[in-house]
Amino acid sequence: MRELPEPGNVLCVSPFRYGGEVREAILRFKFRGRRDYAPWFGGAIARELLHRDLFHNAVLTPVPISAERMRERGYNQSLLLARAAARVLGIPYVDLLEKVSENQTQHLLNLEERRKNVRHVYRVKNGKAIQKEIIVLDDIVTTGYTLAECVETIQEAGLRVRCCAALASAEDHDREAGQEDEKRGKL
């Protein structure tokens, strides 16, 4: 459990630390087409939200990916996680956000560049009917800037964010390992 950086500044929960076997499994899920991991991973996120009693009267929404990433990968891993977690929790998920501009991939950037890179790249596409609080879901939280930007975008649209959830959270040394994975082309 951690708090996101400003401007989001909400709680972010995750069942796993990003490292070791968890990291390898996430890489297979995210970059090697292992969509079949989604029910188990989504269930782990759901159990974390259940344990912390954060899911009542809420909806889940995934962090969107760019059109280019969707073409390359064929799926949004965060959307698969949101569907699976929502199913376990018995709550709805909504595809609330869309990415409106292409930006650099976060893993190749340093801390300050990451913060700037995600500014104003998302927008709410269909939030008028949502009366519940929103849980924003992503696969991995490293710096927290992507989730913080999503939270700010949702709040600026007049909607309420309860918290964020991610499958895994990277500690400082894990962030560096993740960046090295990306540079070597493992991801």
Tab-separated table of C-alpha atoms in Angstrom:
chain	number	residue	atom	x	y	z
A	1	MET	CA	0.000	0.000	0.000
A	2	ARG	CA	1.321	3.428	-0.918
A	3	GLU	CA	0.162	6.923	-1.676
A	4	LEU	CA	0.391	8.265	-5.203
A	5	PRO	CA	2.359	11.440	-5.890
A	6	GLU	CA	0.610	14.751	-6.451
A	7	PRO	CA	-1.656	15.578	-8.188
A	8	GLY	CA	-3.414	12.224	-7.641
A	9	ASN	CA	-2.519	11.805	-3.987
A	10	VAL	CA	-4.791	8.820	-3.321
A	11	LEU	CA	-4.123	5.416	-1.849
A	12	CYS	CA	-2.845	2.684	-4.173
A	13	VAL	CA	-3.058	-0.961	-3.114
A	14	SER	CA	-1.415	-3.960	-4.722
A	15	PRO	CA	-1.196	-7.616	-3.750
A	16	PHE	CA	2.393	-8.070	-4.942
A	17	ARG	CA	5.770	-6.414	-4.971
A	18	TYR	CA	7.230	-6.203	-8.475
A	19	GLY	CA	10.157	-8.583	-8.497
A	20	GLY	CA	11.297	-12.170	-8.908
A	21	GLU	CA	8.723	-14.698	-10.101
A	22	VAL	CA	5.910	-12.142	-9.902
A	23	ARG	CA	7.819	-9.899	-12.290
A	24	GLU	CA	8.427	-12.761	-14.704
A	25	ALA	CA	4.747	-13.762	-14.656
A	26	ILE	CA	3.644	-10.165	-15.261
A	27	LEU	CA	6.047	-9.872	-18.192
A	28	ARG	CA	4.571	-13.022	-19.737
A	29	PHE	CA	1.049	-11.675	-19.201
A	30	LYS	CA	1.816	-8.228	-20.536
A	31	PHE	CA	4.208	-8.908	-23.405
A	32	ARG	CA	4.007	-12.582	-24.313
A	33	GLY	CA	0.278	-12.997	-24.819
A	34	ARG	CA	-0.524	-14.897	-21.617
A	35	ARG	CA	-4.056	-13.533	-21.336
A	36	ASP	CA	-4.984	-16.693	-19.455
A	37	TYR	CA	-3.233	-15.189	-16.402
A	38	ALA	CA	-5.878	-12.432	-16.166
A	39	PRO	CA	-8.443	-14.328	-14.022
A	40	TRP	CA	-5.857	-15.267	-11.416
A	41	PHE	CA	-4.182	-11.842	-11.415
A	42	GLY	CA	-7.554	-10.068	-11.321
A	43	GLY	CA	-8.583	-12.321	-8.446
A	44	ALA	CA	-5.468	-11.320	-6.504
A	45	ILE	CA	-6.327	-7.644	-6.971
A	46	ALA	CA	-9.930	-8.337	-5.943
A	47	ARG	CA	-8.787	-10.095	-2.766
A	48	GLU	CA	-6.608	-7.091	-1.883
A	49	LEU	CA	-9.579	-4.741	-2.324
A	50	LEU	CA	-11.800	-7.137	-0.317
A	51	HIS	CA	-9.233	-7.387	2.474
A	52	ARG	CA	-9.062	-3.600	2.735
A	53	ASP	CA	-12.851	-3.222	2.297
A	54	LEU	CA	-12.411	-0.738	-0.551
A	55	PHE	CA	-14.832	-2.103	-3.142
A	56	HIS	CA	-18.344	-1.327	-1.838
A	57	ASN	CA	-20.370	1.057	-4.019
A	58	ALA	CA	-17.479	1.419	-6.457
A	59	VAL	CA	-16.678	0.723	-10.094
A	60	LEU	CA	-13.352	-0.344	-11.567
A	61	THR	CA	-11.783	1.401	-14.522
A	62	PRO	CA	-8.544	0.430	-16.259
A	63	VAL	CA	-5.709	2.686	-17.335
A	64	PRO	CA	-5.988	2.867	-21.130
A	65	ILE	CA	-3.155	2.080	-23.506
A	66	SER	CA	-2.308	3.836	-26.740
A	67	ALA	CA	-3.737	2.733	-30.079
A	68	GLU	CA	-0.211	1.766	-31.115
A	69	ARG	CA	0.239	-0.489	-28.061
A	70	MET	CA	-3.180	-2.017	-28.696
A	71	ARG	CA	-2.186	-2.849	-32.278
A	72	GLU	CA	1.125	-4.353	-31.133
A	73	ARG	CA	-0.211	-6.336	-28.196
A	74	GLY	CA	-3.794	-6.984	-29.250
A	75	TYR	CA	-5.201	-6.301	-25.787
A	76	ASN	CA	-5.092	-3.905	-22.860
A	77	GLN	CA	-3.765	-5.903	-19.925
A	78	SER	CA	-5.267	-3.460	-17.412
A	79	LEU	CA	-8.707	-3.900	-18.969
A	80	LEU	CA	-8.388	-7.691	-18.634
A	81	LEU	CA	-7.421	-7.240	-14.976
A	82	ALA	CA	-10.344	-4.868	-14.345
A	83	ARG	CA	-12.852	-7.290	-15.889
A	84	ALA	CA	-11.520	-10.200	-13.850
A	85	ALA	CA	-11.393	-8.265	-10.570
A	86	ALA	CA	-14.881	-6.817	-11.126
A	87	ARG	CA	-16.248	-10.314	-11.746
A	88	VAL	CA	-14.814	-11.587	-8.443
A	89	LEU	CA	-16.018	-8.526	-6.507
A	90	GLY	CA	-19.461	-8.472	-8.113
A	91	ILE	CA	-19.079	-4.820	-9.103
A	92	PRO	CA	-19.113	-3.188	-12.535
A	93	TYR	CA	-16.143	-2.086	-14.537
A	94	VAL	CA	-16.315	0.799	-16.981
A	95	ASP	CA	-13.954	1.744	-19.753
A	96	LEU	CA	-13.977	5.347	-18.538
A	97	LEU	CA	-10.708	6.792	-19.816
A	98	GLU	CA	-9.125	7.054	-23.212
A	99	LYS	CA	-5.633	8.003	-24.216
A	100	VAL	CA	-5.897	11.060	-26.451
A	101	SER	CA	-2.277	11.517	-27.410
A	102	GLU	CA	0.681	9.260	-27.969
A	103	ASN	CA	3.547	9.672	-25.560
A	104	GLN	CA	6.837	7.946	-24.947
A	105	THR	CA	6.798	4.654	-23.099
A	106	GLN	CA	7.259	5.437	-19.400
A	107	HIS	CA	9.841	2.747	-18.663
A	108	LEU	CA	12.482	4.452	-20.810
A	109	LEU	CA	12.319	7.736	-18.887
A	110	ASN	CA	13.774	9.079	-15.671
A	111	LEU	CA	11.587	10.235	-12.792
A	112	GLU	CA	11.068	13.850	-13.909
A	113	GLU	CA	10.551	12.861	-17.540
A	114	ARG	CA	7.910	10.333	-16.459
A	115	ARG	CA	5.975	12.993	-14.585
A	116	LYS	CA	5.927	15.304	-17.614
A	117	ASN	CA	5.335	12.500	-20.119
A	118	VAL	CA	1.854	11.595	-18.852
A	119	ARG	CA	0.477	15.111	-18.421
A	120	HIS	CA	-2.776	15.631	-20.327
A	121	VAL	CA	-2.680	12.374	-22.305
A	122	TYR	CA	-5.975	10.989	-20.915
A	123	ARG	CA	-9.577	12.121	-20.966
A	124	VAL	CA	-12.859	10.873	-19.561
A	125	LYS	CA	-14.980	9.559	-22.403
A	126	ASN	CA	-18.240	8.490	-20.742
A	127	GLY	CA	-18.502	9.460	-17.095
A	128	LYS	CA	-21.799	11.317	-16.811
A	129	ALA	CA	-23.840	8.345	-15.586
A	130	ILE	CA	-21.351	7.163	-12.955
A	131	GLN	CA	-22.702	7.781	-9.464
A	132	LYS	CA	-20.251	5.525	-7.641
A	133	GLU	CA	-16.688	6.096	-6.573
A	134	ILE	CA	-14.037	4.891	-8.991
A	135	ILE	CA	-11.124	2.533	-8.445
A	136	VAL	CA	-8.455	3.086	-11.106
A	137	LEU	CA	-6.605	-0.100	-11.997
A	138	ASP	CA	-3.219	-0.677	-13.655
A	139	ASP	CA	-0.853	-3.609	-13.950
A	140	ILE	CA	2.292	-2.153	-12.351
A	141	VAL	CA	2.821	1.020	-10.360
A	142	THR	CA	6.384	2.317	-10.390
A	143	THR	CA	6.587	6.086	-9.907
A	144	GLY	CA	2.795	6.423	-9.649
A	145	TYR	CA	2.658	9.245	-12.194
A	146	THR	CA	0.448	7.405	-14.698
A	147	LEU	CA	-2.150	6.565	-12.062
A	148	ALA	CA	-1.898	10.056	-10.550
A	149	GLU	CA	-2.611	11.602	-13.948
A	150	CYS	CA	-5.606	9.305	-14.443
A	151	VAL	CA	-6.934	10.250	-10.998
A	152	GLU	CA	-6.561	13.959	-11.727
A	153	THR	CA	-8.293	13.577	-15.101
A	154	ILE	CA	-11.234	11.769	-13.484
A	155	GLN	CA	-11.504	14.310	-10.668
A	156	GLU	CA	-11.410	17.226	-13.117
A	157	ALA	CA	-14.445	15.650	-14.816
A	158	GLY	CA	-16.320	15.946	-11.513
A	159	LEU	CA	-16.108	12.274	-10.568
A	160	ARG	CA	-14.867	10.756	-7.315
A	161	VAL	CA	-11.905	8.404	-7.058
A	162	ARG	CA	-11.809	6.088	-4.065
A	163	CYS	CA	-8.366	4.601	-4.642
A	164	CYS	CA	-6.109	2.938	-7.175
A	165	ALA	CA	-5.108	-0.686	-7.444
A	166	ALA	CA	-2.267	-2.374	-9.276
A	167	LEU	CA	-1.204	-5.961	-9.612
A	168	ALA	CA	2.288	-5.114	-8.381
A	169	SER	CA	4.112	-2.169	-6.894
A	170	ALA	CA	7.776	-1.503	-7.601
A	171	GLU	CA	10.132	-0.341	-4.913
A	172	ASP	CA	13.040	1.933	-5.873
A	173	HIS	CA	15.447	-0.896	-6.750
A	174	ASP	CA	12.665	-2.744	-8.605
A	175	ARG	CA	12.029	0.335	-10.754
A	176	GLU	CA	15.609	0.222	-11.941
A	177	ALA	CA	15.328	-3.505	-12.741
A	178	GLY	CA	12.144	-2.853	-14.700
A	179	GLN	CA	13.841	-0.125	-16.705
A	180	GLU	CA	16.729	-2.475	-17.479
A	181	ASP	CA	14.277	-5.185	-18.631
A	182	GLU	CA	12.718	-2.694	-21.013
A	183	LYS	CA	16.045	-1.493	-22.413
A	184	ARG	CA	17.183	-5.056	-23.095
A	185	GLY	CA	13.953	-5.740	-24.942
A	186	LYS	CA	12.619	-8.305	-22.492
A	187	LEU	CA	9.377	-6.432	-22.328
